[in-house]
PDB file of C-alpha atoms in Angstrom:
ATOM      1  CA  UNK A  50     -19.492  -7.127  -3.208  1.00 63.00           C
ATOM      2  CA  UNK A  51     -16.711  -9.151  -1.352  1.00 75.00           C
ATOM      3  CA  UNK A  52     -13.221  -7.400  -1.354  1.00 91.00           C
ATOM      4  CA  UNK A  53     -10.006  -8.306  -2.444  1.00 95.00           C
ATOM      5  CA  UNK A  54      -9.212 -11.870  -1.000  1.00 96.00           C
ATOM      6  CA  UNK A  55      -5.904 -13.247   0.325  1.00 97.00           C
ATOM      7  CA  UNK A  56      -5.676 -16.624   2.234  1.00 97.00           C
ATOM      8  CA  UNK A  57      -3.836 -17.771   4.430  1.00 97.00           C
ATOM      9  CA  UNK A  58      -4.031 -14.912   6.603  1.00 95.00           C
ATOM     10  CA  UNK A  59      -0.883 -16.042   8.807  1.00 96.00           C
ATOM     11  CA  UNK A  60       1.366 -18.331   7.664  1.00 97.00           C
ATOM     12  CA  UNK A  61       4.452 -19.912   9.934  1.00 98.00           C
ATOM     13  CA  UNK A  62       6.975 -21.913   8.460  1.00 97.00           C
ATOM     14  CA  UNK A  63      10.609 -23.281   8.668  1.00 97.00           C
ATOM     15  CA  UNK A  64      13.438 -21.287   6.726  1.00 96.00           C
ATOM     16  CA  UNK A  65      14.085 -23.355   3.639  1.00 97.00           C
ATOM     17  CA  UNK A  66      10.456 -24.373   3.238  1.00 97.00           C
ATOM     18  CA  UNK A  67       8.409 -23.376   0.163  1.00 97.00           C
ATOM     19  CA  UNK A  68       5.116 -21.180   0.564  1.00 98.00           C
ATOM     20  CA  UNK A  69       2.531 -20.334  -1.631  1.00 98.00           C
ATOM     21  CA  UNK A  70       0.005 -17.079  -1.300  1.00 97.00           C
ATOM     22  CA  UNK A  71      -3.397 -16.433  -2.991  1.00 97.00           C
ATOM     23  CA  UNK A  72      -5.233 -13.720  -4.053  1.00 97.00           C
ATOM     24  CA  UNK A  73      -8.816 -12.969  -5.442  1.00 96.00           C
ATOM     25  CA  UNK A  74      -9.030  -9.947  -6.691  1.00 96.00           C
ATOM     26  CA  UNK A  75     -12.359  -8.038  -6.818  1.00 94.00           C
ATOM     27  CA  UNK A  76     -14.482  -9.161  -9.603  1.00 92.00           C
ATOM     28  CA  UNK A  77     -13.615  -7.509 -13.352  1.00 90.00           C
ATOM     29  CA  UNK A  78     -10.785  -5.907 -11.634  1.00 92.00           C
ATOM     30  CA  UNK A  79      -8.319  -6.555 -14.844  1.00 91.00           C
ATOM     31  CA  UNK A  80      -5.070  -5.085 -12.774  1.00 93.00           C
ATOM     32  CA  UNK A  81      -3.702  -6.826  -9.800  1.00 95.00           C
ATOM     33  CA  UNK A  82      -0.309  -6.243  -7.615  1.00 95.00           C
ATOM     34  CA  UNK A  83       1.297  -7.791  -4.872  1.00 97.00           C
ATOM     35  CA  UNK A  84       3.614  -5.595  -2.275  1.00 96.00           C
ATOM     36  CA  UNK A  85       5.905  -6.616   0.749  1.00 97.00           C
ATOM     37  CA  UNK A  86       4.894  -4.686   3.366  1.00 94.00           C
ATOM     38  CA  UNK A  87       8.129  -5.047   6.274  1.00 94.00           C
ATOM     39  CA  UNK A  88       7.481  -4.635  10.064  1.00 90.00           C
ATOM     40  CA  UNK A  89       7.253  -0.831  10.573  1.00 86.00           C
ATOM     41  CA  UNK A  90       7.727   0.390   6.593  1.00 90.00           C
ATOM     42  CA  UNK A  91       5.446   1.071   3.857  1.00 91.00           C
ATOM     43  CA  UNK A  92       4.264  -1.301   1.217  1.00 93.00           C
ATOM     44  CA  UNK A  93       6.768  -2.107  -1.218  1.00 94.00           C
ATOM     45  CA  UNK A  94       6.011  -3.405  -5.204  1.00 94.00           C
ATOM     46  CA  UNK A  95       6.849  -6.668  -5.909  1.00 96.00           C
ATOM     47  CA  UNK A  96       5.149  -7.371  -8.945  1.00 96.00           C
ATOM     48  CA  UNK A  97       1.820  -5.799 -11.050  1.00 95.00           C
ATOM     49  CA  UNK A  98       0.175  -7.850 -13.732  1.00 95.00           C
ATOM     50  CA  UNK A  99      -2.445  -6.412 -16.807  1.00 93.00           C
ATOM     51  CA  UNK A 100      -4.869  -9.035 -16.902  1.00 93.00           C
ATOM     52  CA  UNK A 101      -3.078 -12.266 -16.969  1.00 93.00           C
ATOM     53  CA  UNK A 102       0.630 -10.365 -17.993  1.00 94.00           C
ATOM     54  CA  UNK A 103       3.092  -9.305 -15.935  1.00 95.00           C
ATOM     55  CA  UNK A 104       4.012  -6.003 -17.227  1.00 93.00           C
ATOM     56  CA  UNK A 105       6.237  -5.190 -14.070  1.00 92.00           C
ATOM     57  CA  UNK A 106       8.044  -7.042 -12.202  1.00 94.00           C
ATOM     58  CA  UNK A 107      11.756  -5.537 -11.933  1.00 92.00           C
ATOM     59  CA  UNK A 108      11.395  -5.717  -7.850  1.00 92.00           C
ATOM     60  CA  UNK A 109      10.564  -9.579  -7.771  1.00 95.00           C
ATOM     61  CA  UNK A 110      13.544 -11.194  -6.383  1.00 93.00           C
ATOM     62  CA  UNK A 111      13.142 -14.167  -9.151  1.00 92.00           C
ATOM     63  CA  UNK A 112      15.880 -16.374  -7.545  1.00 95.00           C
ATOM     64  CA  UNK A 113      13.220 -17.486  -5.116  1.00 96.00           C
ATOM     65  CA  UNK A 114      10.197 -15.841  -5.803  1.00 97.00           C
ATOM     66  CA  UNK A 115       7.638 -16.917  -8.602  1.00 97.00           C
ATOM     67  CA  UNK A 116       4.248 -15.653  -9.558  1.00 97.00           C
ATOM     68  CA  UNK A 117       1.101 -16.052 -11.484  1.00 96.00           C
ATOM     69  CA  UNK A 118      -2.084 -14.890 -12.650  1.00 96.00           C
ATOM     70  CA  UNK A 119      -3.928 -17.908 -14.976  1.00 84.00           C
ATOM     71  CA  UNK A 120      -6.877 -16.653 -16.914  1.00 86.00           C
ATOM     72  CA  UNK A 121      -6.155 -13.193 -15.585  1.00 85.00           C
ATOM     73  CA  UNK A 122      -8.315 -13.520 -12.316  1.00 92.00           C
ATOM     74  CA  UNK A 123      -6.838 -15.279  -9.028  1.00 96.00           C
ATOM     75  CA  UNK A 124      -3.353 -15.076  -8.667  1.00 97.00           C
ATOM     76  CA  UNK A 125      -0.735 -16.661  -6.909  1.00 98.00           C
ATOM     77  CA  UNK A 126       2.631 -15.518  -5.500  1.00 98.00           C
ATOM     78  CA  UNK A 127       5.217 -18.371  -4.093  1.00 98.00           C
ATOM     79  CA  UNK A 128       8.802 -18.227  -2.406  1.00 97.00           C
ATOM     80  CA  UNK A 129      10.751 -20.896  -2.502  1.00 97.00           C
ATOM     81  CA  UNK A 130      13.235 -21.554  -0.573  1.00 96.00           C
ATOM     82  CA  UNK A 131      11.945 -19.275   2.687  1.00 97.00           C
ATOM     83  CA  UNK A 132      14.636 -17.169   4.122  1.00 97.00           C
ATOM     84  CA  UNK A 133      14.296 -15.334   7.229  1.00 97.00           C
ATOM     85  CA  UNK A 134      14.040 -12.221   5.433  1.00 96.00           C
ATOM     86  CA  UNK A 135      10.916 -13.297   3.572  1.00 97.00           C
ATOM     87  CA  UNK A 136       9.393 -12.439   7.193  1.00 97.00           C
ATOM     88  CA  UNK A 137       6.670  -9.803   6.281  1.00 97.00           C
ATOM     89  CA  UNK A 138       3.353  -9.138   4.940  1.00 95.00           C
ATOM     90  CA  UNK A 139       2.302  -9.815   1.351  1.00 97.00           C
ATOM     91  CA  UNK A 140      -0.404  -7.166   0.264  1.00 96.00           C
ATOM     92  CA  UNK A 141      -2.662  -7.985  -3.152  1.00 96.00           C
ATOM     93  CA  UNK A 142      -4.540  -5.062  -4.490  1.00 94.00           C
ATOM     94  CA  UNK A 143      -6.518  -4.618  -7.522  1.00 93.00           C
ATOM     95  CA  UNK A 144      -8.098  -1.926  -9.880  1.00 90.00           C
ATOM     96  CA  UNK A 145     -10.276  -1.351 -12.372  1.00 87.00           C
ATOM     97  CA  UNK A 146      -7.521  -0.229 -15.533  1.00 80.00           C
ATOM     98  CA  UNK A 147      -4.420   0.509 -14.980  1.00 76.00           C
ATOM     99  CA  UNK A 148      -4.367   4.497 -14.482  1.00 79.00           C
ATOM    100  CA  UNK A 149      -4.113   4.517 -10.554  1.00 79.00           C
ATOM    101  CA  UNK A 150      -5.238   8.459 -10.607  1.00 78.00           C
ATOM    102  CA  UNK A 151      -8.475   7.534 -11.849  1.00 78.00           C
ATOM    103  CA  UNK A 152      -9.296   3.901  -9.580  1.00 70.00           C
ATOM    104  CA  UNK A 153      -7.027   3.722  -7.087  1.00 77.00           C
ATOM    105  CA  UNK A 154      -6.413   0.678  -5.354  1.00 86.00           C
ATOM    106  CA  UNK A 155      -8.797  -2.046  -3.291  1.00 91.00           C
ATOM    107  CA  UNK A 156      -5.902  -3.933  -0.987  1.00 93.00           C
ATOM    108  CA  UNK A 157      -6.710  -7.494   0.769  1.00 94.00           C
ATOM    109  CA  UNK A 158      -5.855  -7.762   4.369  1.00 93.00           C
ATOM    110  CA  UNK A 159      -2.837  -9.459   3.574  1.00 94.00           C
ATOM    111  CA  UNK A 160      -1.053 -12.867   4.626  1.00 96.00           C
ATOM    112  CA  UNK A 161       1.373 -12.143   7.593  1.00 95.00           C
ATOM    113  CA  UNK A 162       4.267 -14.372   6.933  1.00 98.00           C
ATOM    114  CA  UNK A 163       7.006 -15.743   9.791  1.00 98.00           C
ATOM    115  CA  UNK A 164      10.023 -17.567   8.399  1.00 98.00           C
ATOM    116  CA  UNK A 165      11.774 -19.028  11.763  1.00 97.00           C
TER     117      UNK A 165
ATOM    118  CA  UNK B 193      12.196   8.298 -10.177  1.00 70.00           C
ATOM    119  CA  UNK B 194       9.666   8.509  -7.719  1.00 82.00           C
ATOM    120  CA  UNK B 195       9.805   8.814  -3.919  1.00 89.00           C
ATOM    121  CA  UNK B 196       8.150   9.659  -0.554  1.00 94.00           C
ATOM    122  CA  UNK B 197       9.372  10.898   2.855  1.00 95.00           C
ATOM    123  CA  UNK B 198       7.346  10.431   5.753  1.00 96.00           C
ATOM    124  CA  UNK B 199       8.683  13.142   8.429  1.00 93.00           C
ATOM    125  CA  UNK B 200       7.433  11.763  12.225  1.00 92.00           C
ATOM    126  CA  UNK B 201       7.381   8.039  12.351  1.00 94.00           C
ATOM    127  CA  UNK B 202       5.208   8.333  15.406  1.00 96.00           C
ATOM    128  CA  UNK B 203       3.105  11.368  16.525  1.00 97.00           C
ATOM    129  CA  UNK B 204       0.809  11.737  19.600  1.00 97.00           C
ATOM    130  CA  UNK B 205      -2.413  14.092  19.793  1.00 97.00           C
ATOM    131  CA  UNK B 206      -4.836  14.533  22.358  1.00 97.00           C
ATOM    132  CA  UNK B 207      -8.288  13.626  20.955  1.00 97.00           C
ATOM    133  CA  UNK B 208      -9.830  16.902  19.600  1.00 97.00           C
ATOM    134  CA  UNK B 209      -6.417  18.378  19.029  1.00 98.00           C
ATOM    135  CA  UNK B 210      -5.473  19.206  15.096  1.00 98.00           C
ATOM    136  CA  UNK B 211      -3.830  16.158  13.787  1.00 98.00           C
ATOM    137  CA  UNK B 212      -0.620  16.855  11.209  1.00 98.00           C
ATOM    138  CA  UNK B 213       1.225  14.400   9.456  1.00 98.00           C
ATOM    139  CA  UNK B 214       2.974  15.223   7.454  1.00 98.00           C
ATOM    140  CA  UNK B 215       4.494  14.182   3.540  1.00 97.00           C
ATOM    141  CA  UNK B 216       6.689  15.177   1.010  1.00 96.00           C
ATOM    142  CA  UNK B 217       7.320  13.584  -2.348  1.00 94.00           C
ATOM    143  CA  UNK B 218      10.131  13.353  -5.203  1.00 90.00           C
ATOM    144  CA  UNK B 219       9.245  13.337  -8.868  1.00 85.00           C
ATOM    145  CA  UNK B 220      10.026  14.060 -12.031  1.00 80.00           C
ATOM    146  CA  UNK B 221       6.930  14.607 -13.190  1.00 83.00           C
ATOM    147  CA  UNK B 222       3.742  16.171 -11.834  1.00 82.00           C
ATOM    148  CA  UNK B 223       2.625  13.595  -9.120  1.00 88.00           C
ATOM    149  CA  UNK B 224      -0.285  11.708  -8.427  1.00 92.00           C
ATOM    150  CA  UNK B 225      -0.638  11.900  -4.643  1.00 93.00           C
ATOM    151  CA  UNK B 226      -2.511   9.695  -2.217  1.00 94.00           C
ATOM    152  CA  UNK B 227      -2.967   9.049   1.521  1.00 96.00           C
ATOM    153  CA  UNK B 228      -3.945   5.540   2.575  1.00 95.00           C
ATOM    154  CA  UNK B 229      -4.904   4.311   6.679  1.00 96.00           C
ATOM    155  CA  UNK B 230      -4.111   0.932   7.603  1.00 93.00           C
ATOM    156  CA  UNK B 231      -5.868  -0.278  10.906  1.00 91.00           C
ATOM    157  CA  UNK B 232      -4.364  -3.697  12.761  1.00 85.00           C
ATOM    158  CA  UNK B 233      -4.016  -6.517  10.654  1.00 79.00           C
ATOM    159  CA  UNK B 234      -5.698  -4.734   7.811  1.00 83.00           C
ATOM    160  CA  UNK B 235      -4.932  -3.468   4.006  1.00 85.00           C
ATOM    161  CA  UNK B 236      -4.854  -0.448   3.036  1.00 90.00           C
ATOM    162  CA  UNK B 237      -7.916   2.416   3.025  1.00 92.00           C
ATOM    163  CA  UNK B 238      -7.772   5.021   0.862  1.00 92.00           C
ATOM    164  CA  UNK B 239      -8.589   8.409   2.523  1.00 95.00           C
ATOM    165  CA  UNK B 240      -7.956  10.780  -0.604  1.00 94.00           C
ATOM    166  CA  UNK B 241      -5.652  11.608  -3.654  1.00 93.00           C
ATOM    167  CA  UNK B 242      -4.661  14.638  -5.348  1.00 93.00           C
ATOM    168  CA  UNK B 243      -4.726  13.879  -8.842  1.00 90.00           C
ATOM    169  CA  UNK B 244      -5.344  17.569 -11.101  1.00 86.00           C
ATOM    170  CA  UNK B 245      -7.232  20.533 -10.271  1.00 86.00           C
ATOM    171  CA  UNK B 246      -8.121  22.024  -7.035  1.00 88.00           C
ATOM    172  CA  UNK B 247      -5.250  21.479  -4.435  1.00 90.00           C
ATOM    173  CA  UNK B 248      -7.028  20.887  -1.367  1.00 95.00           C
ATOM    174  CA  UNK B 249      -8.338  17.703  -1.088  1.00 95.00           C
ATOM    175  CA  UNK B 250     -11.003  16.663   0.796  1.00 96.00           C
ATOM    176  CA  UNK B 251     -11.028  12.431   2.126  1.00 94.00           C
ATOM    177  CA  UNK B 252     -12.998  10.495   4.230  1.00 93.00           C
ATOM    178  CA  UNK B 253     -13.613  10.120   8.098  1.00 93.00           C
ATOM    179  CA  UNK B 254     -12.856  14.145   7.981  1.00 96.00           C
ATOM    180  CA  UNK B 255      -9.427  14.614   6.446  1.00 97.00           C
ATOM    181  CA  UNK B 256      -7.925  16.698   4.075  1.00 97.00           C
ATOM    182  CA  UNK B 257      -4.846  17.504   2.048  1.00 97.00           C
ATOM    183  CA  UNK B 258      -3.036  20.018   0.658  1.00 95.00           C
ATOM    184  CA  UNK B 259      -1.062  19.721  -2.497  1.00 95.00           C
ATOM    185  CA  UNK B 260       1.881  22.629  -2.454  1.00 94.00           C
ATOM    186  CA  UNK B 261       3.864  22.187  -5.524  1.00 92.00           C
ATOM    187  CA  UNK B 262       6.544  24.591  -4.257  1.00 92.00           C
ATOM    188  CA  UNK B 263       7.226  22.717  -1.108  1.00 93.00           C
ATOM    189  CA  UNK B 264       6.749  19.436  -2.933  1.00 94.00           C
ATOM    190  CA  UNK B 265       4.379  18.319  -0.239  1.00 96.00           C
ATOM    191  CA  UNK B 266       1.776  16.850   0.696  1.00 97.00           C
ATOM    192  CA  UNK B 267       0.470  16.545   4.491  1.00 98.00           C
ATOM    193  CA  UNK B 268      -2.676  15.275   5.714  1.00 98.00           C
ATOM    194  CA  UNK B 269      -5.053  17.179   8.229  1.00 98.00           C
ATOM    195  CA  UNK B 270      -7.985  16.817  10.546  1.00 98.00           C
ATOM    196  CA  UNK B 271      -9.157  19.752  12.573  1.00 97.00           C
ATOM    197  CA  UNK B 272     -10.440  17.537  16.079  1.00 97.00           C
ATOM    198  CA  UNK B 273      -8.597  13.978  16.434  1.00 97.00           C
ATOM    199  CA  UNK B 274     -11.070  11.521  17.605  1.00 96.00           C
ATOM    200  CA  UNK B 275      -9.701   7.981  19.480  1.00 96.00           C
ATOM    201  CA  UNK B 276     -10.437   5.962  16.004  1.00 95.00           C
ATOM    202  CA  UNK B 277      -8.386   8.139  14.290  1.00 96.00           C
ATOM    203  CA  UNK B 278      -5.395   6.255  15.526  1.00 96.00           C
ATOM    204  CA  UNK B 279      -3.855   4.033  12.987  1.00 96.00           C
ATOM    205  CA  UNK B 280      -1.158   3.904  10.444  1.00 96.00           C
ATOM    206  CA  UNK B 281      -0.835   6.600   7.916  1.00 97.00           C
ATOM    207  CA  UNK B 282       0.887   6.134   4.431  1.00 96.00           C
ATOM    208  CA  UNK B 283       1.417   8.772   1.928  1.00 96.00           C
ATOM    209  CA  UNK B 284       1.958   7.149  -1.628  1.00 94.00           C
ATOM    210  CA  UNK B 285       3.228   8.941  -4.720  1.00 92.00           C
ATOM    211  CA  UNK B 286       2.789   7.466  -8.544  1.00 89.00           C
ATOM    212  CA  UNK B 287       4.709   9.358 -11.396  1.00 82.00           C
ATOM    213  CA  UNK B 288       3.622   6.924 -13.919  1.00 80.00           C
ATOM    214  CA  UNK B 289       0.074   6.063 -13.033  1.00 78.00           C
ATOM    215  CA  UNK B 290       0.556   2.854 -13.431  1.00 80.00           C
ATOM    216  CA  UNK B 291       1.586   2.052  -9.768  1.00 82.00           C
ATOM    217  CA  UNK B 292       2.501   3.688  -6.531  1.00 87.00           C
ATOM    218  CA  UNK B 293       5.598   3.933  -4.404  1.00 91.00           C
ATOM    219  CA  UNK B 294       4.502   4.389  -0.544  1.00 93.00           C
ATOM    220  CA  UNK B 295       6.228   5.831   2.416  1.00 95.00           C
ATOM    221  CA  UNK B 296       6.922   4.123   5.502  1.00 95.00           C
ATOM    222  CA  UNK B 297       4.217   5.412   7.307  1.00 96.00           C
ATOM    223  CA  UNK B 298       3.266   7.694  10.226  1.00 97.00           C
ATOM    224  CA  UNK B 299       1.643   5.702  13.613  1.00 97.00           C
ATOM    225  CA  UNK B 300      -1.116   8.199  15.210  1.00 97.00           C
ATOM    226  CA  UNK B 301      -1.784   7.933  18.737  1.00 97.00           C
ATOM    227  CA  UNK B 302      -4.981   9.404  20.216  1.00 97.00           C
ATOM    228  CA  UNK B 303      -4.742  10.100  23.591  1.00 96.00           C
ATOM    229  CA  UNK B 304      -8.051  10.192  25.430  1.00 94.00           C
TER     230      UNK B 304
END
């Protein structure tokens, strides 16, 4: 069974620039997140979606970041513009239900962003 | 509110030493607890979680955790380091159960 999928895995782009990430979660997974993960801290919750609803997402900086989940499988998470900032990695993770005592959480390997 | 402190940002064993690292956690309500590994340029592992029950904890790759409620901690344990132990440790907290809030992690070195 193939793992939660993110692509790009390194992304490099000018400050100002849009940028898009993707994420497959693992298959019937029905609850999928996406953290910011800064150079040297822990993960960080951006946003958590219930099949294709976003039932959190008070730490999404919505000025410039957007999100989606269509049909409540892949998902998507964009910035736009870049800022420097933005510089990090962007974690997806899934589970199976929401109660994270009981499944835990399968994380992607992440898309290593650089905003120069 | 929910929270986790990570005391050590780095810490150094020698390989077969006892490896500590340790955690405490802030919550309102009894915790869910949970250590995760992160290797280079990869997600997250889990290695174990403290949900109800028996407060010692047994993970994979040989760790273990203790859940003290009076100390409001957490740490992680392995009795003999070995040199693939080293990697990035995160302890992780949910109140909720709906998501987690992480520390900022632990490096382990492994010294040969």
């Amino acid at each position: 069974e193939a793992g939660v999928v993110q692509s790009p895995r390194y992304k490099i782009i000018e400050k100002k620039q849009p940028v898009a990430f993707w994420c497959n979660p693992i298959s019937g997974h029905n609850t999928l997140y996406w953290y910011r993960q800064n150079l040297g801290q822990g993960p960080e919750l951006l946003i958590r979606y219930e099949n294709e609803e976003a039932v959190d997402d008070s730490q999404l900086p919505k000025d410039r970041f957007s999100a989606e989940r269509l049909k409540g499988v892949d998902s998507t998470l964009k910035i736009q513009p870049a800022e420097l900032g933005d510089s990090a990695v962007y974690l997806c993770a899934s589970s199976l239900g929401s109660a994270v005592s009981t499944n835990g959480y399968t994380f992607g390997s992440g898309t290593r962003l650089t905003v120069v | 509110a929910q929270s986790v402190t990570q005391l050590g940002s780095h810490v150094s064993v020698s390989e077969g030493a006892l490896v500590l690292l340790r955690c405490n956690y802030s919550s309102s309500v009894p915790p869910y607890l949970f250590w995760y590994v992160q290797y280079p340029n990869q997600g997250l592992q889990l290695l174990l979680k403290y949900t109800t029950g028996a407060t010692l904890v047994k993970g994979i790759n040989g760790f273990e955790a203790e859940f003290k409620k009076s100390e409001t901690s957490f740490h992680l344990t392995k009795p003999s380091a070995h040199m693939s132990d080293a990697a990035e440790y995160f302890c992780a907290v949910s109140s909720n159960n709906n998501d987690m809030r992480f520390g900022a992690g632990t490096r382990l070195t492994v010294k040969p």
